[in-house]
N, CA, C and O atoms as a GROMACS GRO file, in nm:
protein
  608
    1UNK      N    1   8.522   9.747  11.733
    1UNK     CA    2   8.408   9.827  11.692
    1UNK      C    3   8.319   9.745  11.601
    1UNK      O    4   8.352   9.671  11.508
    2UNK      N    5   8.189   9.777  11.650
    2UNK     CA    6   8.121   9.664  11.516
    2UNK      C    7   8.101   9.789  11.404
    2UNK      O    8   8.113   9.911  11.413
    3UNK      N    9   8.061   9.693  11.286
    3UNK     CA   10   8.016   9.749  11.127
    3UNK      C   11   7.959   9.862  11.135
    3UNK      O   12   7.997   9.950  11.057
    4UNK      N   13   7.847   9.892  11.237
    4UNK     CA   14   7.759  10.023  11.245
    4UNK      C   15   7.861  10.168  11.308
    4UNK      O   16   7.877  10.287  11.281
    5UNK      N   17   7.919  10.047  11.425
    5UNK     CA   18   7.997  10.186  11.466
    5UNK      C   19   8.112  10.227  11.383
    5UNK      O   20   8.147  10.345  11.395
    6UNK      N   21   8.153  10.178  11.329
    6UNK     CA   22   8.299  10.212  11.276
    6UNK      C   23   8.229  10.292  11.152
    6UNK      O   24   8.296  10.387  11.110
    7UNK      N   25   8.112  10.269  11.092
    7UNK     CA   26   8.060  10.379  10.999
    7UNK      C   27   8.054  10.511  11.035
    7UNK      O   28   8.085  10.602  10.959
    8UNK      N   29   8.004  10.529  11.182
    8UNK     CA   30   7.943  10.642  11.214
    8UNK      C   31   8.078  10.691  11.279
    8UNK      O   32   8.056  10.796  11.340
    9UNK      N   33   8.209  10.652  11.286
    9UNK     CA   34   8.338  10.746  11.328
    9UNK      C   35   8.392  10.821  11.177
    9UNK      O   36   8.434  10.772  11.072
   10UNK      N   37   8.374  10.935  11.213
   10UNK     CA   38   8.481  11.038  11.092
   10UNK      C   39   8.649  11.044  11.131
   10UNK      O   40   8.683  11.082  11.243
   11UNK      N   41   8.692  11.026  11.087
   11UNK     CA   42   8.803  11.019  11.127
   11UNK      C   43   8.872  11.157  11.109
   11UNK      O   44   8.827  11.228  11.018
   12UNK      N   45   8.981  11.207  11.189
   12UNK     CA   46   9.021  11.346  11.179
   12UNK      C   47   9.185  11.315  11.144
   12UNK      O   48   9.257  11.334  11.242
   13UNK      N   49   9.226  11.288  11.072
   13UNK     CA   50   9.363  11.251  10.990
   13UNK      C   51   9.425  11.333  10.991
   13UNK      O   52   9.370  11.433  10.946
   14UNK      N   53   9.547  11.351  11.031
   14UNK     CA   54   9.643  11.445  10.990
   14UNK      C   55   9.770  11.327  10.975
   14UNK      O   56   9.756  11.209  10.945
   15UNK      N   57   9.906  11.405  11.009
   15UNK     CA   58  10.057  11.350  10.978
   15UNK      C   59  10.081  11.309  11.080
   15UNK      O   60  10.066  11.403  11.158
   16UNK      N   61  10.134  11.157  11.170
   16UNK     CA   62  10.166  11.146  11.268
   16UNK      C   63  10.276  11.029  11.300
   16UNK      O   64  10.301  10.925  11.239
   17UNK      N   65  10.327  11.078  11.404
   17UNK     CA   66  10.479  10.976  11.425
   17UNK      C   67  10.414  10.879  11.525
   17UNK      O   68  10.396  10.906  11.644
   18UNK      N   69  10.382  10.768  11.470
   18UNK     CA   70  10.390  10.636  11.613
   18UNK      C   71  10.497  10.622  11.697
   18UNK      O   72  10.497  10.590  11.816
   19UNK      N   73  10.596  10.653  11.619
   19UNK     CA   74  10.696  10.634  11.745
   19UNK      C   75  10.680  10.761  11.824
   19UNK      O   76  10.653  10.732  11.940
   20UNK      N   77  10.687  10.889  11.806
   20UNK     CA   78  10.674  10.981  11.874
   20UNK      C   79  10.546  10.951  11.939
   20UNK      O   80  10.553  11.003  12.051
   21UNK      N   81  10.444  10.900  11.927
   21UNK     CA   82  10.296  10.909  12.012
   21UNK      C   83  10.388  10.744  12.104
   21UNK      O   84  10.359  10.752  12.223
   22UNK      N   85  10.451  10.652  12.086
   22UNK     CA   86  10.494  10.590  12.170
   22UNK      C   87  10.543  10.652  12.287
   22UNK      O   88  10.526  10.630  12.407
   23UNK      N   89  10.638  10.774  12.193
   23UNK     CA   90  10.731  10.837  12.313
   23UNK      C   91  10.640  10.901  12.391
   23UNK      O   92  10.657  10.873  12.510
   24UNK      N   93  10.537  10.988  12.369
   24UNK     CA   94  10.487  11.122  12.466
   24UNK      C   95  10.379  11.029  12.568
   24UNK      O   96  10.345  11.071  12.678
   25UNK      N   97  10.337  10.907  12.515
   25UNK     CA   98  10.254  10.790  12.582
   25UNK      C   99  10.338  10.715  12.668
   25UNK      O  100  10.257  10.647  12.730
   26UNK      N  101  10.412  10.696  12.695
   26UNK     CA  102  10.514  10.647  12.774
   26UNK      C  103  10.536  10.679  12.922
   26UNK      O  104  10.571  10.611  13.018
   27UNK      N  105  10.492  10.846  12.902
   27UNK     CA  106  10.531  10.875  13.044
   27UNK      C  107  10.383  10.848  13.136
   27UNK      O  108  10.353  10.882  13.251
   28UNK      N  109  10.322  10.787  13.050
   28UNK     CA  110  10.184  10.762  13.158
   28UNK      C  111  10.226  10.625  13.215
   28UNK      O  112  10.176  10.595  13.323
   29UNK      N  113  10.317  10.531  13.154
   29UNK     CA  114  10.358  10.374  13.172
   29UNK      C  115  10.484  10.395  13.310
   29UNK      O  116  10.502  10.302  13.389
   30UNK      N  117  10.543  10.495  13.320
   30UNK     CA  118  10.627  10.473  13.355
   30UNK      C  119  10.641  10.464  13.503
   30UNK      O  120  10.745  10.421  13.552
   31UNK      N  121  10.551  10.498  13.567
   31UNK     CA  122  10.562  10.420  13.718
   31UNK      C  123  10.565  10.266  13.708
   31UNK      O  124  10.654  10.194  13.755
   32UNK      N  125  10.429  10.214  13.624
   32UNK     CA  126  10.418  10.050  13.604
   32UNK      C  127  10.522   9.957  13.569
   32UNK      O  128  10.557   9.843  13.598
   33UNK      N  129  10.566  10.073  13.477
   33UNK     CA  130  10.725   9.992  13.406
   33UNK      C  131  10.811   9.963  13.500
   33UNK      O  132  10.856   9.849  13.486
   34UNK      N  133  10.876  10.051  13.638
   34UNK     CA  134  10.956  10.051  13.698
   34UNK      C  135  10.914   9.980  13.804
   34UNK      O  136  10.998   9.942  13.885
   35UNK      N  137  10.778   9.950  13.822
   35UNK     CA  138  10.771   9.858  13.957
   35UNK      C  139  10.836   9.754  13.919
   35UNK      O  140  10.897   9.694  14.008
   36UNK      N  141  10.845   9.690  13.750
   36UNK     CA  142  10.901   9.555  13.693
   36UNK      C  143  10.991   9.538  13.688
   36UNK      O  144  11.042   9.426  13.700
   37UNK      N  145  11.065   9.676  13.664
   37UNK     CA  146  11.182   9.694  13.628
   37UNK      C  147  11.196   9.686  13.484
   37UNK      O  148  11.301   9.634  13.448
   38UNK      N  149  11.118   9.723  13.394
   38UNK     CA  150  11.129   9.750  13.216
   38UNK      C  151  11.135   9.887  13.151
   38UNK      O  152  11.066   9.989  13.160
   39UNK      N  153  11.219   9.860  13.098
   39UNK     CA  154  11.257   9.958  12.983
   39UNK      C  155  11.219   9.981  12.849
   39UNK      O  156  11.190   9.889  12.772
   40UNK      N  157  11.219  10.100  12.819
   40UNK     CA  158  11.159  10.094  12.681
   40UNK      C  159  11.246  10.056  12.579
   40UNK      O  160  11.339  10.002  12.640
   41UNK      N  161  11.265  10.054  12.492
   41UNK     CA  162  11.385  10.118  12.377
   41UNK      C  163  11.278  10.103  12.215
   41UNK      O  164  11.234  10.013  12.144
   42UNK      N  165  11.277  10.307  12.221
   42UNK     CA  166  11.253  10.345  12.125
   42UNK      C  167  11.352  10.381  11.960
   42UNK      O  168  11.459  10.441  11.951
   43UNK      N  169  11.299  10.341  11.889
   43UNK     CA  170  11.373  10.362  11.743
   43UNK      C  171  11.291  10.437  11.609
   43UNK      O  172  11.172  10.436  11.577
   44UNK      N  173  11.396  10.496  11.554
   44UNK     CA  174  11.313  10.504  11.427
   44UNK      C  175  11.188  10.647  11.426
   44UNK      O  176  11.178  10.748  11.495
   45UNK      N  177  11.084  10.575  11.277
   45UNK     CA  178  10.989  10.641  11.276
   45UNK      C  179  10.858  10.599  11.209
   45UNK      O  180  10.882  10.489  11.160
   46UNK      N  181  10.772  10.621  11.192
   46UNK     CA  182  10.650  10.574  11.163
   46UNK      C  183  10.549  10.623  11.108
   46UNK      O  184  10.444  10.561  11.128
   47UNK      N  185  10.538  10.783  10.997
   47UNK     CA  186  10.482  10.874  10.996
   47UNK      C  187  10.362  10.811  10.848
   47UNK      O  188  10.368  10.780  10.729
   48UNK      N  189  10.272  10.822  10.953
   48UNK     CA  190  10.113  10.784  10.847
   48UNK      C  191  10.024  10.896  10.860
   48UNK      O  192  10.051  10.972  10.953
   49UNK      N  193   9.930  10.923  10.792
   49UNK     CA  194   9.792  10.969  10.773
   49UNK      C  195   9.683  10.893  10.866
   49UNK      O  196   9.630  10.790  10.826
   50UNK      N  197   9.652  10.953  10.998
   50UNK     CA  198   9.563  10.891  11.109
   50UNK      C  199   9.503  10.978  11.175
   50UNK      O  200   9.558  11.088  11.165
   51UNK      N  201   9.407  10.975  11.245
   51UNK     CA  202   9.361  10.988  11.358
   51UNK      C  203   9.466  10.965  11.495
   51UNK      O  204   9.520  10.864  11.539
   52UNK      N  205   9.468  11.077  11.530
   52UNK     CA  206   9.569  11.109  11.635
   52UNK      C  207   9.494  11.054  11.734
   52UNK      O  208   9.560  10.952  11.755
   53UNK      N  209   9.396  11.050  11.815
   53UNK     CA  210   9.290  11.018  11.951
   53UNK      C  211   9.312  10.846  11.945
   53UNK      O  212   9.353  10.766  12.029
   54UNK      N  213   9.265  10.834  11.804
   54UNK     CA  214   9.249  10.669  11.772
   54UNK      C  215   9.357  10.647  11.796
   54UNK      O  216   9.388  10.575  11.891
   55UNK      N  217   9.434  10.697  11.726
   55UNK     CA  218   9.609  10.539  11.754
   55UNK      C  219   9.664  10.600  11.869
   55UNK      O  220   9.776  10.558  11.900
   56UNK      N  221   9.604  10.705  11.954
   56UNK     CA  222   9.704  10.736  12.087
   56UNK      C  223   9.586  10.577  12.160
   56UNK      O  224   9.670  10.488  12.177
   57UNK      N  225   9.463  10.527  12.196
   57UNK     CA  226   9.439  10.475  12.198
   57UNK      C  227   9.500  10.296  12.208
   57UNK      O  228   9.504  10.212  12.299
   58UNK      N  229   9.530  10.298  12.094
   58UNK     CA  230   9.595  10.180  12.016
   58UNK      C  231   9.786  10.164  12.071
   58UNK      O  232   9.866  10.071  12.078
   59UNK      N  233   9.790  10.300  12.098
   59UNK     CA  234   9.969  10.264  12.129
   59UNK      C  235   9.926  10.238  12.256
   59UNK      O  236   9.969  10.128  12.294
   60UNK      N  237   9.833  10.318  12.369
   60UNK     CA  238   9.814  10.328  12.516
   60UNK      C  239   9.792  10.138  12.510
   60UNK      O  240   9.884  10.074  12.561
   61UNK      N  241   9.674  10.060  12.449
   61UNK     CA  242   9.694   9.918  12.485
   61UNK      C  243   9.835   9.830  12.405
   61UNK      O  244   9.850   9.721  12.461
   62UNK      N  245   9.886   9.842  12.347
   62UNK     CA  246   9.981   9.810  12.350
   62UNK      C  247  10.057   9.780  12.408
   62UNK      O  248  10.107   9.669  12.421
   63UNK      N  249  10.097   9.949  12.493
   63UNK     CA  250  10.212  10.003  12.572
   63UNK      C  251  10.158   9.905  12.724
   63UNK      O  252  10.244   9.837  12.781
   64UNK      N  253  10.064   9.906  12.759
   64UNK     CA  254   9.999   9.830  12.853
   64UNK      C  255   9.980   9.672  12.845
   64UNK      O  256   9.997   9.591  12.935
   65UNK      N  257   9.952   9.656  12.751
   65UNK     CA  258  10.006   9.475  12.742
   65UNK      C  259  10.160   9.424  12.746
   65UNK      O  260  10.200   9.321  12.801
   66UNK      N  261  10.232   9.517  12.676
   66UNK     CA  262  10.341   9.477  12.695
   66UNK      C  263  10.394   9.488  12.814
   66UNK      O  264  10.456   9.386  12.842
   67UNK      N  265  10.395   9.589  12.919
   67UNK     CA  266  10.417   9.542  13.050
   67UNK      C  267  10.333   9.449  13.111
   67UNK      O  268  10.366   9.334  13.140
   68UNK      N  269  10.244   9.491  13.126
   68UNK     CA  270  10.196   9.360  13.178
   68UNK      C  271  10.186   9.224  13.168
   68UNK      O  272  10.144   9.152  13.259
   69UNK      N  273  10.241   9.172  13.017
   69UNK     CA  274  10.257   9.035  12.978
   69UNK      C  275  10.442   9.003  13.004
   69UNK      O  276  10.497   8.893  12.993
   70UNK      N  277  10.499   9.112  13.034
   70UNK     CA  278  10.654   9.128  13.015
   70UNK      C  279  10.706   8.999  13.127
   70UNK      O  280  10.707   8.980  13.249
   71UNK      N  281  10.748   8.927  12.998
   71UNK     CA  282  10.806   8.795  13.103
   71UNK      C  283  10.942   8.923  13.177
   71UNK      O  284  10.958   9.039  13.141
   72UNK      N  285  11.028   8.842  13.295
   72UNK     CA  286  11.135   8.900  13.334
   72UNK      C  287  11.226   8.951  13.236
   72UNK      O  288  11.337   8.951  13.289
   73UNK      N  289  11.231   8.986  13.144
   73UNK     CA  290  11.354   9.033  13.039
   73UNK      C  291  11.338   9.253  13.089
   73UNK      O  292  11.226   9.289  13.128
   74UNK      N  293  11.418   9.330  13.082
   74UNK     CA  294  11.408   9.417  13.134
   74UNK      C  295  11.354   9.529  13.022
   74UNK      O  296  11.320   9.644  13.049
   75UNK      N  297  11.355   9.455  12.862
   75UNK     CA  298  11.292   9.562  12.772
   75UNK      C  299  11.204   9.558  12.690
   75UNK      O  300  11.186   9.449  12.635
   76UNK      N  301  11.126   9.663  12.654
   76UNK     CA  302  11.014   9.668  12.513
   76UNK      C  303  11.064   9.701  12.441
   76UNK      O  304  11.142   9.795  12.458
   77UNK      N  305  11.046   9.645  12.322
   77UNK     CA  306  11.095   9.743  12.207
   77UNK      C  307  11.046   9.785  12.114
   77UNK      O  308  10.955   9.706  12.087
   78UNK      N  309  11.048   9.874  12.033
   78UNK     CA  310  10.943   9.994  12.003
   78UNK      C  311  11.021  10.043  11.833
   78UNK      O  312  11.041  10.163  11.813
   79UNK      N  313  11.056   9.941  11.727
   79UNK     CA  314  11.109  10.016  11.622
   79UNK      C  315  10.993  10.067  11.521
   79UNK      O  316  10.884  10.011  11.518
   80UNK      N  317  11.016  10.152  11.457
   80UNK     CA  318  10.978  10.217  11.368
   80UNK      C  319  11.051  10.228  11.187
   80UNK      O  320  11.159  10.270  11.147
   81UNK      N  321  10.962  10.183  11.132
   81UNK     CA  322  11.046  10.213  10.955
   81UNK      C  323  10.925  10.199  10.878
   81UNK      O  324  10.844  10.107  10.881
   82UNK      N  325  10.927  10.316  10.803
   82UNK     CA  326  10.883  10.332  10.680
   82UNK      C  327  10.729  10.334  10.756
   82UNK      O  328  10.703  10.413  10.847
   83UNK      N  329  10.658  10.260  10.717
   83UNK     CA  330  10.528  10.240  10.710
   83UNK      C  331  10.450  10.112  10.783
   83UNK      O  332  10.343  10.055  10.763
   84UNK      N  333  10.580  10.092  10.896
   84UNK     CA  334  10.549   9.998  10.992
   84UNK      C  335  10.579   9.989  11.126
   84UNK      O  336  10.692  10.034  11.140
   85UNK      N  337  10.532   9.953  11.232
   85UNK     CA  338  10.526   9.986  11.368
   85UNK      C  339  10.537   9.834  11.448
   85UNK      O  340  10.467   9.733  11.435
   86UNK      N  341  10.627   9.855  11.516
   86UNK     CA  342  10.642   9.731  11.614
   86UNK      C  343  10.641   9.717  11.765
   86UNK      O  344  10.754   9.737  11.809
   87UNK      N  345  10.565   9.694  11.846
   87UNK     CA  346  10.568   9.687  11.967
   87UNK      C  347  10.632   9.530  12.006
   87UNK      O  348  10.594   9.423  11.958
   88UNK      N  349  10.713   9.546  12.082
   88UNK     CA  350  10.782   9.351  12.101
   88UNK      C  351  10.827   9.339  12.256
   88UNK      O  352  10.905   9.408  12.322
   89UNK      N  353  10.768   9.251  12.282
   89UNK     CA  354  10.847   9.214  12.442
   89UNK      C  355  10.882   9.062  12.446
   89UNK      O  356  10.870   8.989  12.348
   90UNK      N  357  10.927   9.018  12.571
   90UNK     CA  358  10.917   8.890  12.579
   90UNK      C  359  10.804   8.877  12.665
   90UNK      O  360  10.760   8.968  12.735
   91UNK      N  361  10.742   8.721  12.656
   91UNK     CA  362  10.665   8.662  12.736
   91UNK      C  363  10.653   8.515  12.776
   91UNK      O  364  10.708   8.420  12.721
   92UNK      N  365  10.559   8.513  12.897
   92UNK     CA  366  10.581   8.334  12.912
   92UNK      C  367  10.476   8.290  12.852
   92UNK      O  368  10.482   8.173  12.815
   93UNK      N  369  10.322   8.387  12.818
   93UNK     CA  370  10.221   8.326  12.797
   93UNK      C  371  10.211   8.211  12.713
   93UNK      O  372  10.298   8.180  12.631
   94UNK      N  373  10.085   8.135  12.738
   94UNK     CA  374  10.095   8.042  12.610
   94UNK      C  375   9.990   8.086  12.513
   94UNK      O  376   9.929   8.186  12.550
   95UNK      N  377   9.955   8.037  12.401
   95UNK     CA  378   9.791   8.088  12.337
   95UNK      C  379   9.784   7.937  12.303
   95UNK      O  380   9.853   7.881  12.217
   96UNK      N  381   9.698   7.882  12.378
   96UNK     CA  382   9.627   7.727  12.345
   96UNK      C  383   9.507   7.732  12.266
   96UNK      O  384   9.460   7.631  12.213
   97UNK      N  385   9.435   7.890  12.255
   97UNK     CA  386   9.341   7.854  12.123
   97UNK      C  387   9.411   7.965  12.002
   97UNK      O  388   9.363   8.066  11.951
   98UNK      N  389   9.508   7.914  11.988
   98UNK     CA  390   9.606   7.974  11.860
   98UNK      C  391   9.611   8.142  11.878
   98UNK      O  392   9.514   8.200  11.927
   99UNK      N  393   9.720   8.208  11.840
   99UNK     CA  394   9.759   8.322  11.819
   99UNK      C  395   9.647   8.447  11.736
   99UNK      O  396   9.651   8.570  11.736
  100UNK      N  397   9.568   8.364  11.680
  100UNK     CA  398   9.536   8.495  11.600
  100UNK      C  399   9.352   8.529  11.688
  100UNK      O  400   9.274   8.618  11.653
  101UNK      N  401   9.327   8.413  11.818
  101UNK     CA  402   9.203   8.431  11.897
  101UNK      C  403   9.216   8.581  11.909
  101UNK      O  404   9.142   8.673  11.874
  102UNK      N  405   9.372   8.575  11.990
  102UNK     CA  406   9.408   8.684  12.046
  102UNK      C  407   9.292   8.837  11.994
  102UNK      O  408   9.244   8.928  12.061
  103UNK      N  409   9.286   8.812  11.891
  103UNK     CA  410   9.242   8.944  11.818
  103UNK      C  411   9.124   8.940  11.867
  103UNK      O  412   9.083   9.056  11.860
  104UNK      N  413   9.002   8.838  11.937
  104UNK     CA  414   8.877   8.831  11.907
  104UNK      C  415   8.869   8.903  12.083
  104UNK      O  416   8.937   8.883  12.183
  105UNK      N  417   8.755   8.990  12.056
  105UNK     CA  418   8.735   9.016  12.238
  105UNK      C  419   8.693   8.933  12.303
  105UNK      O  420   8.624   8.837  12.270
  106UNK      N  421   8.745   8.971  12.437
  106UNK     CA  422   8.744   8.884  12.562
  106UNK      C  423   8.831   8.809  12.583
  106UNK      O  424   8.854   8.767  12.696
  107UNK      N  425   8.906   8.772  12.470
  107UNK     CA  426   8.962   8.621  12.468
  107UNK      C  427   9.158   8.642  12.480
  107UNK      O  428   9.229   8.716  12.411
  108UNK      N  429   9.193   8.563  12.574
  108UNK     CA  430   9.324   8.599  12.670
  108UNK      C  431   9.453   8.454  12.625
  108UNK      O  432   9.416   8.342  12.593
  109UNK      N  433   9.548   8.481  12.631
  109UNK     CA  434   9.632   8.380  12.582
  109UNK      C  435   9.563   8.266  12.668
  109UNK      O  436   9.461   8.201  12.650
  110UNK      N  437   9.655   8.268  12.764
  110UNK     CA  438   9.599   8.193  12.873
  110UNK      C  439   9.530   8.214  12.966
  110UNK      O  440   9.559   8.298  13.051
  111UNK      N  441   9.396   8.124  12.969
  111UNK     CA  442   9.306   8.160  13.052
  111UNK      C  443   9.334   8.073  13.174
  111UNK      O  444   9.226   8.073  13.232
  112UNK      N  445   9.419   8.000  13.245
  112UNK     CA  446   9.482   7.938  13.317
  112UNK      C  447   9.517   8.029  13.442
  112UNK      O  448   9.514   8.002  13.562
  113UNK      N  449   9.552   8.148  13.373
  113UNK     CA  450   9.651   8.252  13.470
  113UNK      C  451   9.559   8.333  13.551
  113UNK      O  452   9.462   8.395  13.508
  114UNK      N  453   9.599   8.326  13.676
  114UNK     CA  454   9.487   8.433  13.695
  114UNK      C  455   9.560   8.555  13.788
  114UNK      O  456   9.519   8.634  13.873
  115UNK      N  457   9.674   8.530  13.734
  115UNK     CA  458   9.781   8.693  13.834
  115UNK      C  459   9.758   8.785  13.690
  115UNK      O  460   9.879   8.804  13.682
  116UNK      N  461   9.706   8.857  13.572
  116UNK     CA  462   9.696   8.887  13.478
  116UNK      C  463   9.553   8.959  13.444
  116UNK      O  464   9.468   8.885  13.394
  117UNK      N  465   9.515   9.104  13.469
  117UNK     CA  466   9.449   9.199  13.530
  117UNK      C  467   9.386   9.222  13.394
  117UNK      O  468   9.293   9.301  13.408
  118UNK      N  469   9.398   9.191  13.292
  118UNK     CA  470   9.364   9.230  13.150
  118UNK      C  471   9.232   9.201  13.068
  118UNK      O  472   9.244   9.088  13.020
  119UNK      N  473   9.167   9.230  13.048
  119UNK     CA  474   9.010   9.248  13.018
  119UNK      C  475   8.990   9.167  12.882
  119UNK      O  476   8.878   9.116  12.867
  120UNK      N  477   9.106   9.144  12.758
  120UNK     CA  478   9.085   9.095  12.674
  120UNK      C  479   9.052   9.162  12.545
  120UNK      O  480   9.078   9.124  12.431
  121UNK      N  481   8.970   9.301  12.596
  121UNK     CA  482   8.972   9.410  12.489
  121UNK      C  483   9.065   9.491  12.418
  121UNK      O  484   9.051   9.558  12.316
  122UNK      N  485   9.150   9.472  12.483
  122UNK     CA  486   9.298   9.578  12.396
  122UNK      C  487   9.310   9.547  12.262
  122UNK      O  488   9.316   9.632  12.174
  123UNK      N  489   9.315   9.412  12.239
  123UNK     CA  490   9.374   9.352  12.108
  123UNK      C  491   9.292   9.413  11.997
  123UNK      O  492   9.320   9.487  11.903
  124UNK      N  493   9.162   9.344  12.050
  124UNK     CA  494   9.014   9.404  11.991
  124UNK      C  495   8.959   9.514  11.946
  124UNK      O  496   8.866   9.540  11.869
  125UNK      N  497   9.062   9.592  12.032
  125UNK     CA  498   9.047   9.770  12.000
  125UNK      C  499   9.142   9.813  11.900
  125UNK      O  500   9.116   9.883  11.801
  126UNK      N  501   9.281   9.756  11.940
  126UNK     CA  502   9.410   9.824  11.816
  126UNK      C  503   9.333   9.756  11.691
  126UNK      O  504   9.314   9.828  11.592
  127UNK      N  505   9.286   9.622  11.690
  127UNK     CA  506   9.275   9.569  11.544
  127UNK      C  507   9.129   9.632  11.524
  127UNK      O  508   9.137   9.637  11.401
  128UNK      N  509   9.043   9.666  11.543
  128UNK     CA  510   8.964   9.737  11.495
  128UNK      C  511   8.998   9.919  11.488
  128UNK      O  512   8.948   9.998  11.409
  129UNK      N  513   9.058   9.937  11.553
  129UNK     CA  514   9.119  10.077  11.504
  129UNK      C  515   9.186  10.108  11.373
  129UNK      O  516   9.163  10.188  11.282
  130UNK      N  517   9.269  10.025  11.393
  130UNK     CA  518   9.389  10.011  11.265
  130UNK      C  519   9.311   9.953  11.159
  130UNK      O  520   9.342   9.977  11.042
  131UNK      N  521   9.241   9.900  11.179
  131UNK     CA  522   9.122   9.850  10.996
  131UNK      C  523   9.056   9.991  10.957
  131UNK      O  524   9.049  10.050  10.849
  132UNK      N  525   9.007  10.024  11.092
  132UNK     CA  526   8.950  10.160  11.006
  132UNK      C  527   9.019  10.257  10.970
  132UNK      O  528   8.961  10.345  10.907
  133UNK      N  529   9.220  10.276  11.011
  133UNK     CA  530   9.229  10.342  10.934
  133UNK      C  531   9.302  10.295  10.797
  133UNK      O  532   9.384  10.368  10.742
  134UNK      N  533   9.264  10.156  10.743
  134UNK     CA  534   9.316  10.071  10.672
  134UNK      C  535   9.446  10.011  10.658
  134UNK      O  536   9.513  10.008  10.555
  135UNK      N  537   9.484   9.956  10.794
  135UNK     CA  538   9.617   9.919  10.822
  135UNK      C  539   9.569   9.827  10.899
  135UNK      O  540   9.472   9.824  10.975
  136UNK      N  541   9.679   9.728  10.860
  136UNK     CA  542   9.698   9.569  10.852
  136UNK      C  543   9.780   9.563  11.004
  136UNK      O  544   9.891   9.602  11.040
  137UNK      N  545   9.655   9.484  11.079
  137UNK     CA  546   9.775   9.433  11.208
  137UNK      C  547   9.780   9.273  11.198
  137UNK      O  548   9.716   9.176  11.158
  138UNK      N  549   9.897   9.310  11.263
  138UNK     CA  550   9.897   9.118  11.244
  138UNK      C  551   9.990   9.050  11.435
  138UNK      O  552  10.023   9.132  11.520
  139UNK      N  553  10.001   8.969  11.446
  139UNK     CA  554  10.068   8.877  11.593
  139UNK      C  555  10.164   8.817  11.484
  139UNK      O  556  10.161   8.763  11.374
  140UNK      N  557  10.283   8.873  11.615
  140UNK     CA  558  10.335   8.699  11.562
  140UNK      C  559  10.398   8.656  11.712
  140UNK      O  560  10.406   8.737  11.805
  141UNK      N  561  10.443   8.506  11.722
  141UNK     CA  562  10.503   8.495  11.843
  141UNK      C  563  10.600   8.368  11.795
  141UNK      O  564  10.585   8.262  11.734
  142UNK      N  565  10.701   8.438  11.855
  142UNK     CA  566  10.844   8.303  11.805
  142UNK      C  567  10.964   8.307  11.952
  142UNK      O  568  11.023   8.407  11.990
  143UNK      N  569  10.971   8.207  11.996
  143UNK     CA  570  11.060   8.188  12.123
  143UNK      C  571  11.035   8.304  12.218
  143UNK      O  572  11.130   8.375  12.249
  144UNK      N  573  10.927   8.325  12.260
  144UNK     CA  574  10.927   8.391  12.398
  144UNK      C  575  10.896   8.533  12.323
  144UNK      O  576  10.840   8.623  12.385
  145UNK      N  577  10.928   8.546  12.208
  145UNK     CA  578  10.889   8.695  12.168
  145UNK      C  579  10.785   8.678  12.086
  145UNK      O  580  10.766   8.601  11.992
  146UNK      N  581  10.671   8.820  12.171
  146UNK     CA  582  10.574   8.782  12.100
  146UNK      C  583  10.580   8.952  12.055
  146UNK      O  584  10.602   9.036  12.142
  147UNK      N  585  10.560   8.986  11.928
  147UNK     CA  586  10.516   9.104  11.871
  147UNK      C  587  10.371   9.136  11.786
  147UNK      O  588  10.297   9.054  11.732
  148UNK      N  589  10.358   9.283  11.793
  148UNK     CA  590  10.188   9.313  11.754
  148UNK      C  591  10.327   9.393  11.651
  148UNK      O  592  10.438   9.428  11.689
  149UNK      N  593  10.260   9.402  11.503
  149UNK     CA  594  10.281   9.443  11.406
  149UNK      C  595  10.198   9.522  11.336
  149UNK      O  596  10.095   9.464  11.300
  150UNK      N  597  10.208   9.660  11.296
  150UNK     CA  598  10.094   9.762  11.271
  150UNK      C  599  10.229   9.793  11.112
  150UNK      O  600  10.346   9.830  11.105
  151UNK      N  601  10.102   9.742  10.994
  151UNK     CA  602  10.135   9.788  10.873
  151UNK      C  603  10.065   9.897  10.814
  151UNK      O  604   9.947   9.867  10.795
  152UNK      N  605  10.096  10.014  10.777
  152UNK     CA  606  10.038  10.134  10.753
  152UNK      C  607  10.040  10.153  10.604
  152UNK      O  608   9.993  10.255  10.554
   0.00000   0.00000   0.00000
């Protein structure tokens, strides 16, 4: 979202479980998941002050990158604690213009690949979502696991 727009969103906040909006978001994944053969595995909990529309949003690209980047390993994983949220899969991608591009739109680990249907905006959307509702996302990627980290 640029500066102008993110002014002009009110946000409608109430109490909400990420992991539970993982769970009830899930069953829209779950044909895609099973063509791969991936599994979820949900944990935990995650309960912040948000905009329910916005972070159903933000879990939906998530939940969608992670299959779709899902090297062969058969699971996502999805823990929850305290005031932090983890989406984690494995992958083969590489990021040759460093990990944190990722965040900028358009811009794809590897642009090399071209079996990989993904627009580049997802990232772009959770991390501008999650700023406005003042929560810290961050990448990390270490041996094949790459995780999106949502600090609340």
């Amino acid at each position: 979202l640029s500066k102008s727009e993110a002014e002009s969103i009110t946000l409608d906040k109430k109490s909400v479980d990420l992991v539970n909006l993982v769970e009830s978001q899930w069953e829209k994944y779950i044909p895609m998941a099973e063509d791969r053969d991936i599994q979820i595995h949900i944990e935990g909990e995650c309960l912040v002050s948000a905009d329910e529309n916005l972070m159903s949003s933000v879990i939906e690209n998530l939940l969608s990158n992670a299959i779709l980047y899902e090297k062969d390993s058969p699971e996502i994983v999805v823990p929850g604690k305290d005031k932090s949220f983890v989406v984690e899969n494995q992958t083969e991608e590489t990021f040759e213009d460093g990990i944190d591009n990722l965040w900028i739109p358009f811009e794809k680990g590897n642009t090399a690949r071209s079996d990989r249907n993904g627009s580049g905006l997802g990232l772009a959307i959770v991390k501008s979502v999650c700023e406005l509702h003042g929560f810290l996302p961050e990448i990390k990627y270490e041996d094949g696991i790459f995780e999106i980290i949502i600090n609340c």
